[in-house]
PDB file of C-alpha atoms in Angstrom:
ATOM      1  CA  UNK A   1     -31.051 -17.038  -0.633  1.00 92.00           C
ATOM      2  CA  UNK A   2     -30.136 -14.111   1.592  1.00 92.00           C
ATOM      3  CA  UNK A   3     -29.367 -16.940   4.563  1.00 94.00           C
ATOM      4  CA  UNK A   4     -27.386 -18.998   1.628  1.00 93.00           C
ATOM      5  CA  UNK A   5     -25.760 -16.283   0.708  1.00 92.00           C
ATOM      6  CA  UNK A   6     -24.724 -14.700   4.572  1.00 92.00           C
ATOM      7  CA  UNK A   7     -23.293 -18.557   5.324  1.00 93.00           C
ATOM      8  CA  UNK A   8     -21.780 -19.378   2.270  1.00 93.00           C
ATOM      9  CA  UNK A   9     -19.522 -16.094   2.316  1.00 90.00           C
ATOM     10  CA  UNK A  10     -19.353 -15.719   6.461  1.00 91.00           C
ATOM     11  CA  UNK A  11     -17.894 -19.978   6.372  1.00 92.00           C
ATOM     12  CA  UNK A  12     -15.862 -19.069   3.034  1.00 88.00           C
ATOM     13  CA  UNK A  13     -14.090 -16.282   4.041  1.00 87.00           C
ATOM     14  CA  UNK A  14     -12.985 -18.601   7.264  1.00 88.00           C
ATOM     15  CA  UNK A  15     -11.870 -21.078   5.143  1.00 86.00           C
ATOM     16  CA  UNK A  16      -9.160 -18.254   3.467  1.00 82.00           C
ATOM     17  CA  UNK A  17      -8.025 -17.120   6.688  1.00 81.00           C
ATOM     18  CA  UNK A  18      -7.328 -20.666   7.905  1.00 82.00           C
ATOM     19  CA  UNK A  19      -5.388 -21.692   5.077  1.00 79.00           C
ATOM     20  CA  UNK A  20      -3.628 -18.368   4.805  1.00 77.00           C
ATOM     21  CA  UNK A  21      -1.969 -18.556   8.581  1.00 79.00           C
ATOM     22  CA  UNK A  22      -1.492 -22.395   7.993  1.00 74.00           C
ATOM     23  CA  UNK A  23       0.476 -20.851   4.789  1.00 68.00           C
ATOM     24  CA  UNK A  24      -0.230 -23.557   2.704  1.00 66.00           C
ATOM     25  CA  UNK A  25      -2.143 -21.766  -0.090  1.00 70.00           C
ATOM     26  CA  UNK A  26      -1.809 -18.235  -1.730  1.00 75.00           C
ATOM     27  CA  UNK A  27      -4.323 -15.588  -0.201  1.00 75.00           C
ATOM     28  CA  UNK A  28      -4.957 -14.527  -4.133  1.00 79.00           C
ATOM     29  CA  UNK A  29      -5.421 -17.436  -5.209  1.00 82.00           C
ATOM     30  CA  UNK A  30      -7.317 -19.067  -3.748  1.00 83.00           C
ATOM     31  CA  UNK A  31      -9.841 -15.805  -3.787  1.00 85.00           C
ATOM     32  CA  UNK A  32      -9.586 -17.260  -7.349  1.00 88.00           C
ATOM     33  CA  UNK A  33     -11.026 -20.633  -6.744  1.00 88.00           C
ATOM     34  CA  UNK A  34     -13.716 -19.060  -4.613  1.00 90.00           C
ATOM     35  CA  UNK A  35     -14.622 -16.608  -7.334  1.00 91.00           C
ATOM     36  CA  UNK A  36     -14.687 -19.620 -10.226  1.00 92.00           C
ATOM     37  CA  UNK A  37     -16.652 -21.231  -7.777  1.00 93.00           C
ATOM     38  CA  UNK A  38     -19.109 -18.963  -7.329  1.00 93.00           C
ATOM     39  CA  UNK A  39     -19.354 -18.831 -11.261  1.00 93.00           C
ATOM     40  CA  UNK A  40     -19.837 -22.580 -11.557  1.00 94.00           C
ATOM     41  CA  UNK A  41     -22.425 -22.476  -9.347  1.00 94.00           C
ATOM     42  CA  UNK A  42     -24.634 -19.336 -12.074  1.00 93.00           C
ATOM     43  CA  UNK A  43     -24.147 -21.482 -14.581  1.00 95.00           C
ATOM     44  CA  UNK A  44     -25.708 -24.290 -12.365  1.00 96.00           C
ATOM     45  CA  UNK A  45     -28.135 -21.859 -10.538  1.00 95.00           C
ATOM     46  CA  UNK A  46     -29.781 -21.195 -14.944  1.00 95.00           C
ATOM     47  CA  UNK A  47     -30.099 -24.805 -15.964  1.00 95.00           C
ATOM     48  CA  UNK A  48     -32.345 -25.249 -12.248  1.00 95.00           C
ATOM     49  CA  UNK A  49     -34.168 -22.466 -13.251  1.00 94.00           C
ATOM     50  CA  UNK A  50     -34.502 -23.555 -16.505  1.00 94.00           C
ATOM     51  CA  UNK A  51     -35.806 -26.391 -15.559  1.00 94.00           C
ATOM     52  CA  UNK A  52     -38.757 -25.113 -13.759  1.00 93.00           C
ATOM     53  CA  UNK A  53     -39.648 -23.336 -16.324  1.00 91.00           C
ATOM     54  CA  UNK A  54     -39.455 -26.420 -18.473  1.00 92.00           C
ATOM     55  CA  UNK A  55     -41.860 -28.799 -16.397  1.00 91.00           C
ATOM     56  CA  UNK A  56     -44.651 -26.100 -15.317  1.00 88.00           C
ATOM     57  CA  UNK A  57     -45.029 -25.393 -18.906  1.00 85.00           C
ATOM     58  CA  UNK A  58     -46.539 -29.337 -19.025  1.00 86.00           C
ATOM     59  CA  UNK A  59     -47.116 -29.748 -15.044  1.00 85.00           C
ATOM     60  CA  UNK A  60     -48.907 -27.185 -11.919  1.00 86.00           C
ATOM     61  CA  UNK A  61     -45.469 -26.982  -9.891  1.00 88.00           C
ATOM     62  CA  UNK A  62     -45.365 -24.714  -6.083  1.00 91.00           C
ATOM     63  CA  UNK A  63     -43.320 -23.215  -4.973  1.00 91.00           C
ATOM     64  CA  UNK A  64     -41.268 -25.061  -3.212  1.00 93.00           C
ATOM     65  CA  UNK A  65     -39.505 -25.784  -6.899  1.00 92.00           C
ATOM     66  CA  UNK A  66     -37.629 -22.417  -6.182  1.00 93.00           C
ATOM     67  CA  UNK A  67     -35.955 -23.836  -3.744  1.00 94.00           C
ATOM     68  CA  UNK A  68     -32.697 -25.457  -5.296  1.00 94.00           C
ATOM     69  CA  UNK A  69     -32.560 -21.946  -7.511  1.00 93.00           C
ATOM     70  CA  UNK A  70     -32.275 -19.779  -5.051  1.00 94.00           C
ATOM     71  CA  UNK A  71     -30.222 -21.682  -2.864  1.00 95.00           C
ATOM     72  CA  UNK A  72     -28.076 -21.504  -5.994  1.00 95.00           C
ATOM     73  CA  UNK A  73     -27.898 -18.429  -6.327  1.00 94.00           C
ATOM     74  CA  UNK A  74     -27.558 -17.708  -3.510  1.00 94.00           C
ATOM     75  CA  UNK A  75     -24.027 -19.829  -3.018  1.00 94.00           C
ATOM     76  CA  UNK A  76     -22.871 -18.167  -6.160  1.00 92.00           C
ATOM     77  CA  UNK A  77     -23.413 -14.646  -4.784  1.00 90.00           C
ATOM     78  CA  UNK A  78     -21.482 -15.881  -0.773  1.00 91.00           C
ATOM     79  CA  UNK A  79     -18.777 -16.515  -3.492  1.00 91.00           C
ATOM     80  CA  UNK A  80     -18.258 -14.727  -5.684  1.00 88.00           C
ATOM     81  CA  UNK A  81     -18.544 -11.008  -4.484  1.00 83.00           C
ATOM     82  CA  UNK A  82     -17.156 -11.793  -1.277  1.00 82.00           C
ATOM     83  CA  UNK A  83     -14.743 -13.107  -3.205  1.00 83.00           C
ATOM     84  CA  UNK A  84     -14.230 -10.294  -5.987  1.00 83.00           C
ATOM     85  CA  UNK A  85     -13.784  -7.906  -2.945  1.00 81.00           C
ATOM     86  CA  UNK A  86     -11.261  -9.362  -0.633  1.00 81.00           C
ATOM     87  CA  UNK A  87      -9.209 -10.319  -4.004  1.00 82.00           C
ATOM     88  CA  UNK A  88      -9.487  -6.518  -4.838  1.00 82.00           C
ATOM     89  CA  UNK A  89      -8.181  -5.698  -1.742  1.00 80.00           C
ATOM     90  CA  UNK A  90      -5.610  -8.322  -1.867  1.00 78.00           C
ATOM     91  CA  UNK A  91      -4.501  -7.432  -4.771  1.00 81.00           C
ATOM     92  CA  UNK A  92      -3.956  -2.867  -3.872  1.00 82.00           C
ATOM     93  CA  UNK A  93      -2.972  -1.092  -0.712  1.00 81.00           C
ATOM     94  CA  UNK A  94      -4.739  -0.043   2.374  1.00 80.00           C
ATOM     95  CA  UNK A  95      -4.853   3.428   1.697  1.00 82.00           C
ATOM     96  CA  UNK A  96      -6.662   1.799  -2.122  1.00 83.00           C
ATOM     97  CA  UNK A  97      -8.708  -0.308  -0.216  1.00 81.00           C
ATOM     98  CA  UNK A  98     -12.030   1.062   0.953  1.00 83.00           C
ATOM     99  CA  UNK A  99     -12.929   1.322  -2.968  1.00 84.00           C
ATOM    100  CA  UNK A 100     -13.476  -2.244  -3.142  1.00 80.00           C
ATOM    101  CA  UNK A 101     -17.533  -2.457  -1.976  1.00 83.00           C
ATOM    102  CA  UNK A 102     -18.150   0.971  -4.639  1.00 86.00           C
ATOM    103  CA  UNK A 103     -16.463  -0.900  -7.247  1.00 82.00           C
ATOM    104  CA  UNK A 104     -18.295  -4.832  -6.377  1.00 81.00           C
ATOM    105  CA  UNK A 105     -21.851  -2.848  -6.586  1.00 86.00           C
ATOM    106  CA  UNK A 106     -20.108  -0.923 -10.645  1.00 89.00           C
ATOM    107  CA  UNK A 107     -19.913  -4.549 -11.126  1.00 84.00           C
ATOM    108  CA  UNK A 108     -22.661  -6.230  -9.767  1.00 84.00           C
ATOM    109  CA  UNK A 109     -24.636  -2.327 -11.403  1.00 91.00           C
ATOM    110  CA  UNK A 110     -23.452  -3.479 -15.003  1.00 92.00           C
ATOM    111  CA  UNK A 111     -24.683  -7.309 -14.477  1.00 87.00           C
ATOM    112  CA  UNK A 112     -28.116  -5.496 -13.664  1.00 90.00           C
ATOM    113  CA  UNK A 113     -28.735  -3.350 -16.493  1.00 93.00           C
ATOM    114  CA  UNK A 114     -27.900  -5.643 -18.873  1.00 90.00           C
ATOM    115  CA  UNK A 115     -29.960  -8.599 -17.935  1.00 89.00           C
ATOM    116  CA  UNK A 116     -32.912  -4.838 -18.084  1.00 92.00           C
ATOM    117  CA  UNK A 117     -32.066  -4.044 -21.325  1.00 92.00           C
ATOM    118  CA  UNK A 118     -32.402  -7.981 -22.073  1.00 90.00           C
ATOM    119  CA  UNK A 119     -35.543  -8.228 -20.778  1.00 90.00           C
ATOM    120  CA  UNK A 120     -35.994  -5.150 -23.206  1.00 91.00           C
ATOM    121  CA  UNK A 121     -35.029  -6.942 -26.297  1.00 92.00           C
ATOM    122  CA  UNK A 122     -36.209 -10.666 -26.130  1.00 92.00           C
ATOM    123  CA  UNK A 123     -39.856  -9.519 -24.968  1.00 91.00           C
ATOM    124  CA  UNK A 124     -40.450  -8.218 -28.540  1.00 89.00           C
ATOM    125  CA  UNK A 125     -40.308  -9.331 -32.021  1.00 87.00           C
ATOM    126  CA  UNK A 126     -39.542 -11.773 -33.215  1.00 88.00           C
ATOM    127  CA  UNK A 127     -38.639 -13.258 -29.951  1.00 88.00           C
ATOM    128  CA  UNK A 128     -41.420 -11.862 -27.418  1.00 89.00           C
ATOM    129  CA  UNK A 129     -39.892 -14.563 -24.836  1.00 91.00           C
ATOM    130  CA  UNK A 130     -41.398 -12.166 -22.509  1.00 91.00           C
ATOM    131  CA  UNK A 131     -45.529 -11.657 -21.565  1.00 87.00           C
ATOM    132  CA  UNK A 132     -47.514 -10.043 -19.590  1.00 86.00           C
ATOM    133  CA  UNK A 133     -49.023 -13.897 -18.188  1.00 86.00           C
ATOM    134  CA  UNK A 134     -46.697 -16.174 -17.125  1.00 84.00           C
ATOM    135  CA  UNK A 135     -48.009 -19.119 -18.651  1.00 80.00           C
ATOM    136  CA  UNK A 136     -47.629 -17.812 -21.499  1.00 84.00           C
ATOM    137  CA  UNK A 137     -43.729 -17.347 -21.424  1.00 88.00           C
ATOM    138  CA  UNK A 138     -41.092 -18.491 -23.037  1.00 89.00           C
ATOM    139  CA  UNK A 139     -39.200 -18.463 -20.518  1.00 91.00           C
ATOM    140  CA  UNK A 140     -37.052 -21.638 -20.435  1.00 91.00           C
ATOM    141  CA  UNK A 141     -35.834 -20.060 -24.153  1.00 92.00           C
ATOM    142  CA  UNK A 142     -33.895 -17.772 -21.559  1.00 93.00           C
ATOM    143  CA  UNK A 143     -32.520 -19.382 -19.120  1.00 94.00           C
ATOM    144  CA  UNK A 144     -31.087 -21.433 -21.579  1.00 95.00           C
ATOM    145  CA  UNK A 145     -29.448 -18.506 -22.692  1.00 93.00           C
ATOM    146  CA  UNK A 146     -28.690 -17.477 -19.487  1.00 93.00           C
ATOM    147  CA  UNK A 147     -26.777 -20.957 -19.081  1.00 94.00           C
ATOM    148  CA  UNK A 148     -24.857 -20.210 -22.336  1.00 95.00           C
ATOM    149  CA  UNK A 149     -24.090 -17.353 -21.030  1.00 93.00           C
ATOM    150  CA  UNK A 150     -22.535 -17.544 -18.138  1.00 93.00           C
ATOM    151  CA  UNK A 151     -20.922 -20.527 -20.040  1.00 95.00           C
ATOM    152  CA  UNK A 152     -18.360 -18.579 -21.888  1.00 96.00           C
ATOM    153  CA  UNK A 153     -18.223 -16.136 -19.642  1.00 93.00           C
ATOM    154  CA  UNK A 154     -17.198 -19.386 -16.936  1.00 93.00           C
ATOM    155  CA  UNK A 155     -14.367 -19.736 -19.508  1.00 94.00           C
ATOM    156  CA  UNK A 156     -12.576 -17.099 -19.857  1.00 95.00           C
ATOM    157  CA  UNK A 157     -12.593 -15.819 -15.878  1.00 92.00           C
ATOM    158  CA  UNK A 158     -11.402 -19.602 -15.741  1.00 92.00           C
ATOM    159  CA  UNK A 159      -8.629 -18.795 -19.069  1.00 92.00           C
ATOM    160  CA  UNK A 160      -7.743 -15.390 -17.706  1.00 89.00           C
ATOM    161  CA  UNK A 161      -7.861 -16.366 -13.882  1.00 87.00           C
ATOM    162  CA  UNK A 162      -5.038 -19.552 -14.769  1.00 86.00           C
ATOM    163  CA  UNK A 163      -2.814 -16.405 -15.937  1.00 84.00           C
ATOM    164  CA  UNK A 164      -2.847 -14.455 -13.110  1.00 77.00           C
ATOM    165  CA  UNK A 165       0.238 -14.357 -11.988  1.00 64.00           C
ATOM    166  CA  UNK A 166      -0.091 -12.914  -8.165  1.00 61.00           C
ATOM    167  CA  UNK A 167       0.563  -9.485  -9.819  1.00 57.00           C
ATOM    168  CA  UNK A 168      -0.369  -6.466  -7.694  1.00 54.00           C
ATOM    169  CA  UNK A 169      -2.051  -3.302  -9.654  1.00 48.00           C
ATOM    170  CA  UNK A 170      -1.747   0.435  -8.461  1.00 47.00           C
ATOM    171  CA  UNK A 171       0.762  -0.467  -5.773  1.00 48.00           C
ATOM    172  CA  UNK A 172       3.632   0.693  -8.211  1.00 47.00           C
ATOM    173  CA  UNK A 173       2.262   3.990  -8.166  1.00 45.00           C
ATOM    174  CA  UNK A 174       1.857   4.403  -4.751  1.00 47.00           C
ATOM    175  CA  UNK A 175       5.171   3.667  -4.456  1.00 47.00           C
ATOM    176  CA  UNK A 176       6.203   6.242  -6.888  1.00 49.00           C
ATOM    177  CA  UNK A 177       4.221   9.054  -5.707  1.00 47.00           C
ATOM    178  CA  UNK A 178       3.545   8.025  -1.689  1.00 45.00           C
ATOM    179  CA  UNK A 179       0.468   9.624  -1.460  1.00 48.00           C
ATOM    180  CA  UNK A 180      -0.013  12.014   2.457  1.00 45.00           C
ATOM    181  CA  UNK A 181      -0.026   8.762   4.815  1.00 49.00           C
ATOM    182  CA  UNK A 182       2.877   7.017   3.521  1.00 51.00           C
ATOM    183  CA  UNK A 183       4.873   9.853   3.403  1.00 46.00           C
ATOM    184  CA  UNK A 184       5.488  10.393   6.782  1.00 52.00           C
ATOM    185  CA  UNK A 185       6.116   6.199   6.940  1.00 57.00           C
ATOM    186  CA  UNK A 186       9.087   6.959   4.699  1.00 53.00           C
ATOM    187  CA  UNK A 187      10.302   9.720   7.110  1.00 52.00           C
ATOM    188  CA  UNK A 188      10.519   7.969  10.440  1.00 56.00           C
ATOM    189  CA  UNK A 189      11.795   5.154   8.347  1.00 59.00           C
ATOM    190  CA  UNK A 190      14.958   7.143   7.206  1.00 53.00           C
ATOM    191  CA  UNK A 191      15.239   8.847  10.715  1.00 51.00           C
ATOM    192  CA  UNK A 192      15.692   5.450  12.204  1.00 56.00           C
ATOM    193  CA  UNK A 193      17.962   4.685   9.411  1.00 54.00           C
ATOM    194  CA  UNK A 194      19.552   7.774  10.315  1.00 48.00           C
ATOM    195  CA  UNK A 195      19.351   7.425  13.663  1.00 47.00           C
ATOM    196  CA  UNK A 196      22.401   5.271  14.885  1.00 47.00           C
ATOM    197  CA  UNK A 197      24.839   7.178  12.291  1.00 47.00           C
ATOM    198  CA  UNK A 198      24.037  10.637  13.343  1.00 46.00           C
ATOM    199  CA  UNK A 199      24.675  10.028  17.189  1.00 49.00           C
ATOM    200  CA  UNK A 200      27.785   8.265  15.907  1.00 50.00           C
ATOM    201  CA  UNK A 201      28.449  11.106  13.638  1.00 52.00           C
ATOM    202  CA  UNK A 202      28.223  13.395  17.028  1.00 53.00           C
ATOM    203  CA  UNK A 203      30.696  11.450  19.174  1.00 57.00           C
ATOM    204  CA  UNK A 204      33.262  11.934  15.889  1.00 58.00           C
ATOM    205  CA  UNK A 205      32.109  15.577  16.100  1.00 54.00           C
ATOM    206  CA  UNK A 206      32.537  15.454  20.111  1.00 59.00           C
ATOM    207  CA  UNK A 207      36.452  13.845  20.412  1.00 62.00           C
ATOM    208  CA  UNK A 208      37.420  15.661  17.131  1.00 58.00           C
ATOM    209  CA  UNK A 209      36.348  19.059  19.562  1.00 57.00           C
ATOM    210  CA  UNK A 210      38.126  17.706  22.289  1.00 64.00           C
ATOM    211  CA  UNK A 211      40.086  16.336  19.716  1.00 62.00           C
ATOM    212  CA  UNK A 212      40.692  20.454  18.970  1.00 63.00           C
ATOM    213  CA  UNK A 213      40.194  22.767  22.405  1.00 63.00           C
ATOM    214  CA  UNK A 214      43.044  20.100  23.840  1.00 65.00           C
ATOM    215  CA  UNK A 215      45.786  21.352  20.198  1.00 63.00           C
ATOM    216  CA  UNK A 216      44.483  25.142  21.349  1.00 63.00           C
ATOM    217  CA  UNK A 217      45.171  24.918  24.589  1.00 64.00           C
ATOM    218  CA  UNK A 218      48.457  24.055  24.411  1.00 67.00           C
ATOM    219  CA  UNK A 219      48.926  26.543  21.408  1.00 65.00           C
ATOM    220  CA  UNK A 220      47.920  29.050  23.621  1.00 69.00           C
ATOM    221  CA  UNK A 221      50.704  27.737  26.459  1.00 63.00           C
ATOM    222  CA  UNK A 222      53.949  27.306  23.932  1.00 70.00           C
ATOM    223  CA  UNK A 223      52.181  31.518  22.582  1.00 67.00           C
ATOM    224  CA  UNK A 224      52.179  32.060  26.392  1.00 71.00           C
ATOM    225  CA  UNK A 225      55.013  30.657  26.708  1.00 70.00           C
ATOM    226  CA  UNK A 226      57.126  32.499  23.893  1.00 72.00           C
ATOM    227  CA  UNK A 227      55.692  35.377  25.149  1.00 70.00           C
ATOM    228  CA  UNK A 228      57.475  35.213  28.497  1.00 69.00           C
ATOM    229  CA  UNK A 229      60.530  34.557  27.045  1.00 74.00           C
ATOM    230  CA  UNK A 230      59.715  37.042  24.466  1.00 67.00           C
ATOM    231  CA  UNK A 231      60.137  40.051  27.311  1.00 67.00           C
ATOM    232  CA  UNK A 232      62.862  38.237  29.403  1.00 63.00           C
ATOM    233  CA  UNK A 233      65.297  38.889  26.841  1.00 65.00           C
ATOM    234  CA  UNK A 234      63.521  41.694  26.194  1.00 64.00           C
ATOM    235  CA  UNK A 235      64.242  42.991  29.019  1.00 58.00           C
ATOM    236  CA  UNK A 236      67.516  41.624  29.321  1.00 61.00           C
ATOM    237  CA  UNK A 237      68.661  43.563  26.512  1.00 60.00           C
ATOM    238  CA  UNK A 238      67.098  46.311  27.671  1.00 58.00           C
ATOM    239  CA  UNK A 239      69.003  46.562  31.265  1.00 62.00           C
ATOM    240  CA  UNK A 240      72.287  45.618  29.196  1.00 56.00           C
ATOM    241  CA  UNK A 241      72.378  48.996  26.929  1.00 54.00           C
ATOM    242  CA  UNK A 242      71.575  50.966  30.197  1.00 55.00           C
ATOM    243  CA  UNK A 243      74.568  49.413  31.392  1.00 54.00           C
ATOM    244  CA  UNK A 244      76.514  50.642  27.646  1.00 49.00           C
ATOM    245  CA  UNK A 245      74.160  53.799  27.272  1.00 48.00           C
ATOM    246  CA  UNK A 246      75.326  54.729  31.613  1.00 47.00           C
ATOM    247  CA  UNK A 247      78.818  53.709  31.221  1.00 47.00           C
ATOM    248  CA  UNK A 248      80.864  56.760  32.471  1.00 51.00           C
ATOM    249  CA  UNK A 249      83.487  58.129  30.680  1.00 51.00           C
ATOM    250  CA  UNK A 250      86.475  61.088  31.013  1.00 49.00           C
ATOM    251  CA  UNK A 251      86.363  64.006  29.742  1.00 47.00           C
ATOM    252  CA  UNK A 252      89.738  65.513  28.296  1.00 50.00           C
ATOM    253  CA  UNK A 253      89.026  67.699  30.913  1.00 49.00           C
ATOM    254  CA  UNK A 254      89.933  64.799  33.352  1.00 51.00           C
ATOM    255  CA  UNK A 255      85.979  65.383  34.590  1.00 50.00           C
ATOM    256  CA  UNK A 256      84.278  62.043  34.229  1.00 48.00           C
ATOM    257  CA  UNK A 257      81.063  62.617  32.045  1.00 48.00           C
ATOM    258  CA  UNK A 258      77.913  60.831  31.517  1.00 49.00           C
ATOM    259  CA  UNK A 259      75.626  60.286  29.156  1.00 46.00           C
ATOM    260  CA  UNK A 260      72.940  61.997  30.663  1.00 46.00           C
ATOM    261  CA  UNK A 261      74.957  65.263  31.125  1.00 45.00           C
ATOM    262  CA  UNK A 262      75.885  65.105  27.604  1.00 43.00           C
ATOM    263  CA  UNK A 263      72.407  64.355  26.845  1.00 45.00           C
ATOM    264  CA  UNK A 264      71.350  68.374  29.539  1.00 40.00           C
TER     265      UNK A 264
END
């Protein structure tokens, strides 16, 4: 059983990977088919166990009669368990992919506990399918029950798989509230998208600064020219005023006097 599980798991994973590389089939749907084949093997395993238990009631058998049963059980384990884990990883983001094996063990653990519960129920009255000795037990009836339940479970699975629309779950929640690992990636993408614009903005700012500096230099030159012209006009005015003030005039006595002598 273990050899079959490992061989089927590796072979099916290789086939699904090759089909994914060629892009001929969708990986999620291939995993669904893989799980469905495993569940079909579960039904066949229950039927093989039913045949073995029925023959044991009427004839002596060897241990090799259990080979088909455990071979099909290995097929079921290699296809369904790995298919369930691969399907889970294909549906969630990378940050949640590590929860795949615990999720698989949780589902398988529920099935084992249900099996224990069934054994406890059907070992009591009015069933008594399980006795102290295997020859006194009615294992064929229990395997019939398991075959019916497996068949119904496979039918429900096929119905759900046909309604599957390739929608990923637990991804939209992370897009709305990104985990800390993905915040840095979003920031880097935003910086990459803004970087070219920031360079253009820096170029525009530098060109504007050059224009402003040139205009300020021109304004300074004009101000200096105006100041020089103002100084020159003021000096010229002072000269003219001095000439007019210092112009001599005659007094009534005939003496030539100036403004300086009058002030004195």
